[in-house]
Tab-separated table of C-alpha atoms in Angstrom:
chain	number	residue	atom	x	y	z
A	1	UNK	CA	81.055	93.009	151.824
A	2	UNK	CA	79.718	89.837	153.811
A	3	UNK	CA	80.550	91.786	156.856
A	4	UNK	CA	78.597	94.736	155.985
A	5	UNK	CA	75.394	92.895	155.421
A	6	UNK	CA	75.534	90.792	158.560
A	7	UNK	CA	75.703	93.941	160.609
A	8	UNK	CA	72.842	95.692	158.932
A	9	UNK	CA	70.845	92.235	159.276
A	10	UNK	CA	71.515	92.241	162.903
A	11	UNK	CA	71.004	95.707	163.949
A	12	UNK	CA	67.636	95.694	161.976
A	13	UNK	CA	66.801	92.421	163.964
A	14	UNK	CA	68.094	93.612	167.478
A	15	UNK	CA	66.101	97.175	166.845
A	16	UNK	CA	62.666	95.021	166.048
A	17	UNK	CA	63.038	92.917	168.709
A	18	UNK	CA	63.824	95.591	171.229
A	19	UNK	CA	60.647	97.488	170.144
A	20	UNK	CA	58.494	94.172	169.925
A	21	UNK	CA	59.428	93.435	173.820
A	22	UNK	CA	58.461	97.078	174.691
A	23	UNK	CA	55.002	96.622	172.866
A	24	UNK	CA	54.546	93.195	174.392
A	25	UNK	CA	55.202	95.340	177.980
A	26	UNK	CA	53.173	97.920	177.746
A	27	UNK	CA	50.312	96.048	176.143
A	28	UNK	CA	50.578	93.448	179.014
A	29	UNK	CA	50.055	96.281	182.033
A	30	UNK	CA	46.845	96.319	184.002
A	31	UNK	CA	44.893	99.440	183.221
A	32	UNK	CA	45.245	102.966	185.753
A	33	UNK	CA	42.477	104.107	186.853
A	34	UNK	CA	43.642	107.898	186.297
A	35	UNK	CA	42.622	109.325	183.220
A	36	UNK	CA	45.996	110.740	183.289
A	37	UNK	CA	47.808	107.410	183.431
A	38	UNK	CA	45.592	106.367	180.795
A	39	UNK	CA	46.192	109.270	178.337
A	40	UNK	CA	50.216	109.054	179.144
A	41	UNK	CA	49.598	105.124	178.482
A	42	UNK	CA	48.148	106.128	175.144
A	43	UNK	CA	51.016	108.379	174.265
A	44	UNK	CA	53.419	106.191	174.944
A	45	UNK	CA	51.935	103.571	172.849
A	46	UNK	CA	51.552	105.869	170.084
A	47	UNK	CA	54.921	106.952	170.731
A	48	UNK	CA	56.489	103.252	170.153
A	49	UNK	CA	54.226	102.351	167.272
A	50	UNK	CA	55.813	105.660	165.492
A	51	UNK	CA	59.333	104.013	166.677
A	52	UNK	CA	58.274	100.470	165.134
A	53	UNK	CA	57.376	102.360	161.878
A	54	UNK	CA	60.433	104.042	162.017
A	55	UNK	CA	62.276	100.594	162.302
A	56	UNK	CA	60.671	99.158	159.395
A	57	UNK	CA	61.575	102.587	157.170
A	58	UNK	CA	65.268	101.802	158.353
A	59	UNK	CA	65.235	98.338	157.698
A	60	UNK	CA	63.663	98.948	154.097
A	61	UNK	CA	66.770	101.416	153.752
A	62	UNK	CA	68.934	98.751	154.414
A	63	UNK	CA	67.700	96.170	152.729
A	64	UNK	CA	67.644	98.301	149.637
A	65	UNK	CA	71.492	99.238	150.655
A	66	UNK	CA	72.187	95.286	150.559
A	67	UNK	CA	70.649	95.002	147.540
A	68	UNK	CA	72.597	98.053	145.705
A	69	UNK	CA	76.048	96.194	147.479
A	70	UNK	CA	74.777	92.901	145.579
A	71	UNK	CA	74.287	94.434	142.365
A	72	UNK	CA	77.706	96.315	142.213
A	73	UNK	CA	79.459	92.878	143.223
A	74	UNK	CA	78.162	91.480	140.440
A	75	UNK	CA	79.205	94.194	138.154
A	76	UNK	CA	82.924	94.268	139.537
A	77	UNK	CA	83.078	89.920	139.519
A	78	UNK	CA	81.891	90.123	135.775
A	79	UNK	CA	84.434	92.725	135.274
A	80	UNK	CA	87.170	90.805	136.279
A	81	UNK	CA	85.635	87.344	134.559
A	82	UNK	CA	84.702	86.072	137.664
A	83	UNK	CA	81.424	84.077	139.017
A	84	UNK	CA	79.635	85.672	141.938
A	85	UNK	CA	79.383	82.912	144.319
A	86	UNK	CA	77.335	84.595	147.437
A	87	UNK	CA	77.604	81.310	149.512
A	88	UNK	CA	81.534	80.711	149.977
A	89	UNK	CA	83.406	83.040	152.665
A	90	UNK	CA	85.509	85.740	150.220
A	91	UNK	CA	88.982	84.594	149.465
A	92	UNK	CA	91.980	86.118	151.564
A	93	UNK	CA	92.974	89.406	149.860
A	94	UNK	CA	95.432	89.461	147.178
A	95	UNK	CA	95.965	85.533	146.782
A	96	UNK	CA	98.444	83.590	144.281
A	97	UNK	CA	96.460	83.506	140.983
A	98	UNK	CA	94.992	79.959	140.564
A	99	UNK	CA	96.747	77.431	138.176
A	100	UNK	CA	94.396	77.338	134.998
A	101	UNK	CA	93.496	73.752	133.767
A	102	UNK	CA	91.085	74.530	131.182
A	103	UNK	CA	92.422	76.320	128.051
A	104	UNK	CA	89.121	77.777	127.382
A	105	UNK	CA	88.592	79.600	130.833
A	106	UNK	CA	92.349	81.056	131.065
A	107	UNK	CA	92.976	84.580	131.157
A	108	UNK	CA	95.507	85.322	129.206
A	109	UNK	CA	96.369	89.069	128.851
A	110	UNK	CA	97.905	90.693	125.918
A	111	UNK	CA	100.704	93.344	126.982
A	112	UNK	CA	101.357	95.971	124.291
A	113	UNK	CA	104.521	97.855	124.368
A	114	UNK	CA	104.372	101.031	123.092
A	115	UNK	CA	106.378	104.196	123.262
A	116	UNK	CA	105.921	106.965	120.534
A	117	UNK	CA	104.354	105.494	117.481
A	118	UNK	CA	100.932	106.610	116.912
A	119	UNK	CA	100.710	103.466	114.243
A	120	UNK	CA	99.645	101.634	117.306
A	121	UNK	CA	96.317	102.003	116.098
A	122	UNK	CA	97.178	99.335	113.384
A	123	UNK	CA	98.001	96.850	115.997
A	124	UNK	CA	95.049	97.286	118.614
A	125	UNK	CA	92.562	97.616	115.883
A	126	UNK	CA	93.704	93.937	114.907
A	127	UNK	CA	94.019	92.641	118.070
A	128	UNK	CA	90.380	94.115	119.010
A	129	UNK	CA	88.774	92.489	115.808
A	130	UNK	CA	90.035	89.259	116.525
A	131	UNK	CA	89.785	88.936	120.257
A	132	UNK	CA	87.228	86.339	121.037
A	133	UNK	CA	86.412	87.291	124.302
A	134	UNK	CA	87.358	90.784	126.502
A	135	UNK	CA	87.394	88.738	129.788
A	136	UNK	CA	89.939	85.951	128.463
A	137	UNK	CA	91.803	88.432	126.365
A	138	UNK	CA	92.188	91.733	128.375
A	139	UNK	CA	94.241	94.205	126.398
A	140	UNK	CA	96.792	95.973	128.312
A	141	UNK	CA	98.820	98.768	126.596
A	142	UNK	CA	102.033	99.971	128.282
A	143	UNK	CA	102.982	103.381	127.142
A	144	UNK	CA	107.148	104.126	127.492
A	145	UNK	CA	108.312	107.761	126.066
A	146	UNK	CA	105.537	109.823	127.221
A	147	UNK	CA	104.515	110.670	123.713
A	148	UNK	CA	101.305	112.893	123.768
A	149	UNK	CA	99.823	111.871	120.023
A	150	UNK	CA	100.313	107.956	120.907
A	151	UNK	CA	98.673	108.394	124.186
A	152	UNK	CA	95.676	110.158	122.423
A	153	UNK	CA	95.323	107.153	120.065
A	154	UNK	CA	95.355	104.667	123.008
A	155	UNK	CA	92.862	106.650	125.085
A	156	UNK	CA	90.456	106.931	121.959
A	157	UNK	CA	89.794	103.250	122.722
A	158	UNK	CA	88.300	103.818	126.067
A	159	UNK	CA	87.985	101.038	128.257
A	160	UNK	CA	88.339	98.456	125.202
A	161	UNK	CA	92.174	98.828	126.532
A	162	UNK	CA	93.866	99.682	129.877
A	163	UNK	CA	96.473	102.240	129.258
A	164	UNK	CA	99.260	101.828	132.061
A	165	UNK	CA	101.920	104.448	131.639
A	166	UNK	CA	105.635	103.994	132.743
A	167	UNK	CA	106.361	106.656	135.131
A	168	UNK	CA	110.482	106.899	134.773
A	169	UNK	CA	111.287	108.619	131.354
A	170	UNK	CA	114.589	109.829	132.560
A	171	UNK	CA	117.602	109.352	130.765
A	172	UNK	CA	119.626	106.365	132.127
A	173	UNK	CA	123.630	106.486	132.837
A	174	UNK	CA	125.432	104.198	130.382
A	175	UNK	CA	128.742	103.735	129.538
A	176	UNK	CA	130.283	106.269	126.686
A	177	UNK	CA	130.782	103.587	124.114
A	178	UNK	CA	126.774	102.777	124.493
A	179	UNK	CA	125.378	106.539	124.621
A	180	UNK	CA	124.093	105.418	121.072
A	181	UNK	CA	122.034	102.612	122.324
A	182	UNK	CA	120.432	104.655	125.313
A	183	UNK	CA	117.030	103.685	123.280
A	184	UNK	CA	117.787	99.787	124.247
A	185	UNK	CA	118.325	100.485	127.880
A	186	UNK	CA	114.867	102.592	128.010
A	187	UNK	CA	113.303	99.559	126.328
A	188	UNK	CA	114.730	96.969	128.884
A	189	UNK	CA	113.462	99.304	131.614
A	190	UNK	CA	110.194	99.294	130.267
A	191	UNK	CA	109.846	95.596	129.670
A	192	UNK	CA	110.710	95.218	133.617
A	193	UNK	CA	108.154	97.576	134.801
A	194	UNK	CA	105.634	96.300	132.267
A	195	UNK	CA	106.028	92.775	133.204
A	196	UNK	CA	106.142	93.832	136.639
A	197	UNK	CA	102.499	95.372	136.599
A	198	UNK	CA	101.075	92.576	134.933
A	199	UNK	CA	102.192	89.639	137.128
A	200	UNK	CA	103.079	91.593	140.343
A	201	UNK	CA	100.525	94.626	140.650
A	202	UNK	CA	97.545	92.283	138.403
A	203	UNK	CA	98.928	89.083	139.465
A	204	UNK	CA	97.981	87.751	136.177
A	205	UNK	CA	99.283	83.584	135.718
A	206	UNK	CA	100.531	84.255	132.123
A	207	UNK	CA	101.272	86.945	129.501
A	208	UNK	CA	101.051	87.271	125.479
A	209	UNK	CA	103.765	90.082	125.031
A	210	UNK	CA	103.495	91.829	121.794
A	211	UNK	CA	105.542	95.131	120.221
A	212	UNK	CA	103.018	98.000	119.023
A	213	UNK	CA	104.354	97.433	115.545
A	214	UNK	CA	103.135	94.208	115.091
A	215	UNK	CA	99.845	93.134	113.449
A	216	UNK	CA	98.312	89.905	114.374
A	217	UNK	CA	96.802	86.933	112.255
A	218	UNK	CA	92.954	85.821	112.608
A	219	UNK	CA	93.812	82.744	115.007
A	220	UNK	CA	96.258	84.667	117.046
A	221	UNK	CA	94.511	84.155	119.974
A	222	UNK	CA	93.387	80.727	119.028
A	223	UNK	CA	97.064	79.696	118.895
A	224	UNK	CA	98.094	81.016	122.226
A	225	UNK	CA	94.932	79.454	123.989
A	226	UNK	CA	96.068	76.262	122.572
A	227	UNK	CA	99.449	76.293	123.266
A	228	UNK	CA	98.974	77.416	126.890
A	229	UNK	CA	98.432	74.103	128.374
A	230	UNK	CA	101.519	72.882	126.719
A	231	UNK	CA	103.629	75.501	128.266
A	232	UNK	CA	102.100	74.379	131.817
A	233	UNK	CA	102.494	70.882	131.231
A	234	UNK	CA	106.085	70.638	129.560
A	235	UNK	CA	108.749	72.331	131.833
A	236	UNK	CA	111.496	71.825	128.794
A	237	UNK	CA	109.128	74.492	127.211
A	238	UNK	CA	109.758	78.259	128.370
A	239	UNK	CA	107.819	80.224	125.693
A	240	UNK	CA	105.692	80.262	122.883
A	241	UNK	CA	106.253	82.543	120.287
A	242	UNK	CA	103.816	83.686	117.117
A	243	UNK	CA	106.890	84.325	114.774
A	244	UNK	CA	108.916	82.182	112.435
A	245	UNK	CA	112.295	84.196	111.956
A	246	UNK	CA	112.434	82.269	108.483
A	247	UNK	CA	109.252	82.811	107.764
A	248	UNK	CA	109.189	84.419	104.372
A	249	UNK	CA	106.547	83.401	101.892
A	250	UNK	CA	108.262	81.456	99.659
A	251	UNK	CA	110.127	79.924	102.505
A	252	UNK	CA	107.312	78.349	104.083
A	253	UNK	CA	104.480	75.913	103.294
A	254	UNK	CA	101.320	77.939	103.727
A	255	UNK	CA	99.115	74.923	103.091
A	256	UNK	CA	100.362	73.847	106.224
A	257	UNK	CA	99.596	76.214	108.341
A	258	UNK	CA	99.052	73.937	111.482
A	259	UNK	CA	102.475	72.810	111.493
A	260	UNK	CA	104.322	73.696	114.810
A	261	UNK	CA	107.606	73.439	115.784
A	262	UNK	CA	109.976	73.443	118.678
A	263	UNK	CA	112.987	75.562	118.908
A	264	UNK	CA	115.759	76.427	121.071
A	265	UNK	CA	115.997	80.239	119.630
A	266	UNK	CA	114.168	82.922	121.654
A	267	UNK	CA	112.127	84.261	118.766
A	268	UNK	CA	109.923	87.319	120.612
A	269	UNK	CA	107.508	89.458	118.096
A	270	UNK	CA	104.205	88.025	120.131
A	271	UNK	CA	104.997	85.386	122.890
A	272	UNK	CA	103.455	83.762	125.755
A	273	UNK	CA	105.378	83.718	129.140
A	274	UNK	CA	104.208	81.872	132.352
A	275	UNK	CA	104.424	84.381	135.581
A	276	UNK	CA	106.899	81.565	137.035
A	277	UNK	CA	109.795	82.464	134.418
A	278	UNK	CA	109.273	86.247	135.432
A	279	UNK	CA	109.712	85.223	138.979
A	280	UNK	CA	113.225	83.955	137.560
A	281	UNK	CA	114.090	86.706	135.132
A	282	UNK	CA	113.120	89.647	137.494
A	283	UNK	CA	116.005	89.839	139.743
A	284	UNK	CA	118.380	89.345	137.013
A	285	UNK	CA	116.978	91.481	134.084
A	286	UNK	CA	119.198	92.939	132.034
A	287	UNK	CA	120.013	96.822	131.759
A	288	UNK	CA	119.768	96.735	127.926
A	289	UNK	CA	119.744	94.118	125.025
A	290	UNK	CA	117.105	92.408	126.825
A	291	UNK	CA	116.317	89.822	124.090
A	292	UNK	CA	119.693	88.574	123.328
A	293	UNK	CA	120.429	88.306	126.803
A	294	UNK	CA	117.120	85.576	126.927
A	295	UNK	CA	119.008	83.904	124.046
A	296	UNK	CA	122.112	83.479	126.434
A	297	UNK	CA	122.993	79.790	127.860
A	298	UNK	CA	122.765	81.348	131.187
A	299	UNK	CA	118.909	82.345	130.920
A	300	UNK	CA	117.585	79.585	128.051
A	301	UNK	CA	119.005	76.539	130.163
A	302	UNK	CA	118.624	74.199	127.371
A	303	UNK	CA	114.622	75.094	126.988
A	304	UNK	CA	112.905	75.432	124.221
A	305	UNK	CA	109.873	77.206	122.941
A	306	UNK	CA	107.211	76.724	120.287
A	307	UNK	CA	107.114	78.601	117.074
A	308	UNK	CA	105.033	78.363	114.178
A	309	UNK	CA	105.415	77.263	110.480
A	310	UNK	CA	103.573	80.049	109.294
A	311	UNK	CA	104.048	83.649	111.562
A	312	UNK	CA	100.834	84.651	113.496
A	313	UNK	CA	102.362	88.310	113.731
A	314	UNK	CA	104.048	90.339	111.267
A	315	UNK	CA	106.268	93.662	111.645
A	316	UNK	CA	105.193	97.129	109.980
A	317	UNK	CA	107.452	99.098	112.019
A	318	UNK	CA	110.692	100.283	110.079
A	319	UNK	CA	111.335	102.861	112.198
A	320	UNK	CA	112.512	102.399	115.515
A	321	UNK	CA	115.888	101.904	117.980
A	322	UNK	CA	117.170	99.453	115.554
A	323	UNK	CA	117.179	101.928	112.792
A	324	UNK	CA	115.518	99.359	110.460
A	325	UNK	CA	118.029	96.446	111.017
A	326	UNK	CA	116.797	93.496	109.160
A	327	UNK	CA	113.538	94.893	108.152
A	328	UNK	CA	114.323	95.813	104.465
A	329	UNK	CA	116.233	92.388	103.769
A	330	UNK	CA	113.750	90.192	105.748
A	331	UNK	CA	111.144	91.722	108.232
A	332	UNK	CA	109.086	93.073	105.888
A	333	UNK	CA	108.865	89.798	103.592
A	334	UNK	CA	107.217	87.645	106.824
A	335	UNK	CA	104.103	85.845	105.695
A	336	UNK	CA	101.359	86.708	108.144
A	337	UNK	CA	99.029	83.683	108.259
A	338	UNK	CA	95.402	84.532	106.887
A	339	UNK	CA	93.590	81.042	107.544
A	340	UNK	CA	92.001	80.169	110.671
A	341	UNK	CA	93.405	76.944	112.080
A	342	UNK	CA	91.189	75.711	115.114
A	343	UNK	CA	94.323	74.739	117.278
A	344	UNK	CA	92.087	73.917	120.214
A	345	UNK	CA	90.596	70.725	118.470
A	346	UNK	CA	94.012	69.721	117.791
A	347	UNK	CA	96.282	67.592	119.564
A	348	UNK	CA	99.412	69.299	119.937
A	349	UNK	CA	101.151	66.658	122.311
A	350	UNK	CA	103.502	66.032	119.604
A	351	UNK	CA	105.273	68.987	120.538
A	352	UNK	CA	106.233	67.559	124.262
A	353	UNK	CA	110.041	66.869	124.247
A	354	UNK	CA	110.172	62.968	124.267
A	355	UNK	CA	107.486	63.122	121.734
A	356	UNK	CA	108.806	65.413	119.530
A	357	UNK	CA	112.691	63.827	119.468
A	358	UNK	CA	110.970	60.502	118.695
A	359	UNK	CA	109.560	61.767	115.611
A	360	UNK	CA	111.014	65.057	114.286
A	361	UNK	CA	114.920	63.954	114.448
A	362	UNK	CA	114.557	60.617	112.889
A	363	UNK	CA	112.611	62.296	109.863
A	364	UNK	CA	115.312	64.955	109.424
A	365	UNK	CA	117.942	62.280	109.406
A	366	UNK	CA	116.167	60.041	107.345
A	367	UNK	CA	115.802	62.544	104.689
A	368	UNK	CA	118.471	62.367	101.806
A	369	UNK	CA	121.023	64.169	102.041
A	370	UNK	CA	122.167	66.600	99.056
A	371	UNK	CA	124.856	69.559	97.930
A	372	UNK	CA	123.441	73.183	97.995
A	373	UNK	CA	124.313	73.391	94.555
A	374	UNK	CA	121.807	70.568	93.599
A	375	UNK	CA	119.094	72.650	95.530
A	376	UNK	CA	119.552	76.025	93.647
A	377	UNK	CA	119.789	74.411	90.711
A	378	UNK	CA	116.301	72.178	91.452
A	379	UNK	CA	117.710	68.737	90.660
A	380	UNK	CA	116.913	65.510	92.380
A	381	UNK	CA	113.031	66.787	93.010
A	382	UNK	CA	111.990	62.883	92.898
A	383	UNK	CA	113.437	63.217	96.767
A	384	UNK	CA	110.587	65.181	98.135
A	385	UNK	CA	112.110	66.343	101.633
A	386	UNK	CA	116.169	66.511	101.590
A	387	UNK	CA	118.702	67.336	103.864
A	388	UNK	CA	121.718	69.757	103.786
A	389	UNK	CA	124.023	68.920	106.365
A	390	UNK	CA	126.729	71.711	107.852
A	391	UNK	CA	129.985	71.075	109.762
A	392	UNK	CA	130.827	74.414	111.255
A	393	UNK	CA	130.021	78.001	112.046
A	394	UNK	CA	131.253	78.974	108.440
A	395	UNK	CA	129.673	76.568	106.402
A	396	UNK	CA	126.223	77.381	108.523
A	397	UNK	CA	126.690	80.969	107.557
A	398	UNK	CA	127.666	79.791	103.955
A	399	UNK	CA	124.612	77.887	103.420
A	400	UNK	CA	121.881	80.203	105.101
A	401	UNK	CA	123.186	83.176	102.876
A	402	UNK	CA	123.275	81.137	99.786
A	403	UNK	CA	119.764	79.588	100.443
A	404	UNK	CA	118.118	83.508	101.744
A	405	UNK	CA	117.907	82.173	105.621
A	406	UNK	CA	118.825	84.503	108.342
A	407	UNK	CA	122.557	83.643	109.240
A	408	UNK	CA	123.114	85.236	112.266
A	409	UNK	CA	123.674	83.094	115.543
A	410	UNK	CA	123.329	84.065	119.038
A	411	UNK	CA	124.871	82.192	121.660
A	412	UNK	CA	125.667	79.537	118.437
A	413	UNK	CA	122.073	78.992	118.288
A	414	UNK	CA	120.329	79.505	114.687
A	415	UNK	CA	117.299	81.261	114.309
A	416	UNK	CA	114.299	79.042	114.387
A	417	UNK	CA	116.440	76.054	114.974
A	418	UNK	CA	115.858	73.026	117.158
A	419	UNK	CA	119.397	71.043	117.809
A	420	UNK	CA	120.942	72.680	115.032
A	421	UNK	CA	118.388	72.058	112.485
A	422	UNK	CA	116.673	74.409	110.672
A	423	UNK	CA	113.433	73.207	108.838
A	424	UNK	CA	112.117	75.523	105.785
A	425	UNK	CA	111.098	75.265	102.132
A	426	UNK	CA	113.257	76.003	99.264
A	427	UNK	CA	111.744	75.853	95.836
A	428	UNK	CA	108.843	73.948	96.869
A	429	UNK	CA	110.109	71.445	98.563
A	430	UNK	CA	110.959	70.684	102.508
A	431	UNK	CA	115.071	71.139	103.114
A	432	UNK	CA	116.598	70.666	106.752
A	433	UNK	CA	120.039	72.312	107.073
A	434	UNK	CA	121.390	70.198	109.877
A	435	UNK	CA	124.391	69.181	111.608
A	436	UNK	CA	125.578	65.507	111.765
A	437	UNK	CA	123.569	63.419	113.680
A	438	UNK	CA	126.043	63.160	116.552
A	439	UNK	CA	125.298	66.568	117.020
A	440	UNK	CA	126.490	67.026	120.951
A	441	UNK	CA	125.228	70.795	121.636
A	442	UNK	CA	125.822	74.485	120.656
A	443	UNK	CA	128.920	76.418	120.798
A	444	UNK	CA	128.189	79.925	122.265
A	445	UNK	CA	131.681	81.081	120.338
A	446	UNK	CA	130.049	80.485	117.183
A	447	UNK	CA	127.930	83.833	117.723
């Protein structure tokens, strides 16, 4: 753009200078005695004046062209959430995205993974309703499956969302024993393609991933905006999730909606990741079951996620490749936060690893130990927060089932657990289901 404007200005300047010199030359010539020469000089003068007028007209046209270029550049800059600065030279093409330091100015796209559920409208309606800024939180809907009705629903939002389509809709060759899991293979392929678009094509610094069957809370964007700098600063974290796996209404303290935890379990279901993590995961991305793959020690590498006391997403999608697994027993009872918490005004430094372990672990192991029968019988209420200790896989699963927690383990990690500790509310009081204080790590054989 700058090259075009410079060439136009230099061309106009040279054209005017040439004509000015020609006029000066003609006007400075001595008059000719011959009338024919005088008439010829008048004609030349008239011709030069006409050319000068044409040059002035051309200059005005060039100026108008420059004004148009400047106006369209401003519109493009605003569309991309950038400020137009005419003084500095343009950056080199396709630069790596800058590392944001101000959470208020960070651009965090929301990647909505869609397939054949036209109920994606419910997800998009809430995202657009609660979104504080289209520039800071662009919504990108990535659709697999080629489902026409779902595509029409997405298209009905016009420029409010960007609609991209996964181009490879073919079946995937799978082992004979995995034929019934074809859907999981296609989901993994879709995730790889969509995340590649966000980080490779659009070159965003981070992204929030949601599925098309999730509804978000009023402070969904506020939560991620506040947690983003924490994810940048603490390399022992690898994601921020909106989901509490044990977030049923009777098992959370809705009066502490601002409370956040570290967890060793990858929750998914509305999660924020950095481009650097995609650089790490993309080369080895699995062919299927990507979420359980994320929970393996080789991927987690002793890193944690942030998760809330009260979920900032809830799922309304019983239909799916999992055929409603866990939905009727757990997922449909998850409490969606309905109170806006100004997270960006809160100090979240307590979630950094060293500080968190200095405060959280002593609090857990200072809590009085009780038996599961005492909890179920609602006895010893005077103790306040209490601890229920398990010693192995079987006792963990027995206690979890007895108290209504999700009892499955992935690579030995309990859902919502941190260092083996699961924090929840039971009959109105805080309970920590915890291993002994000399816990040394997860045992993948527990899965």
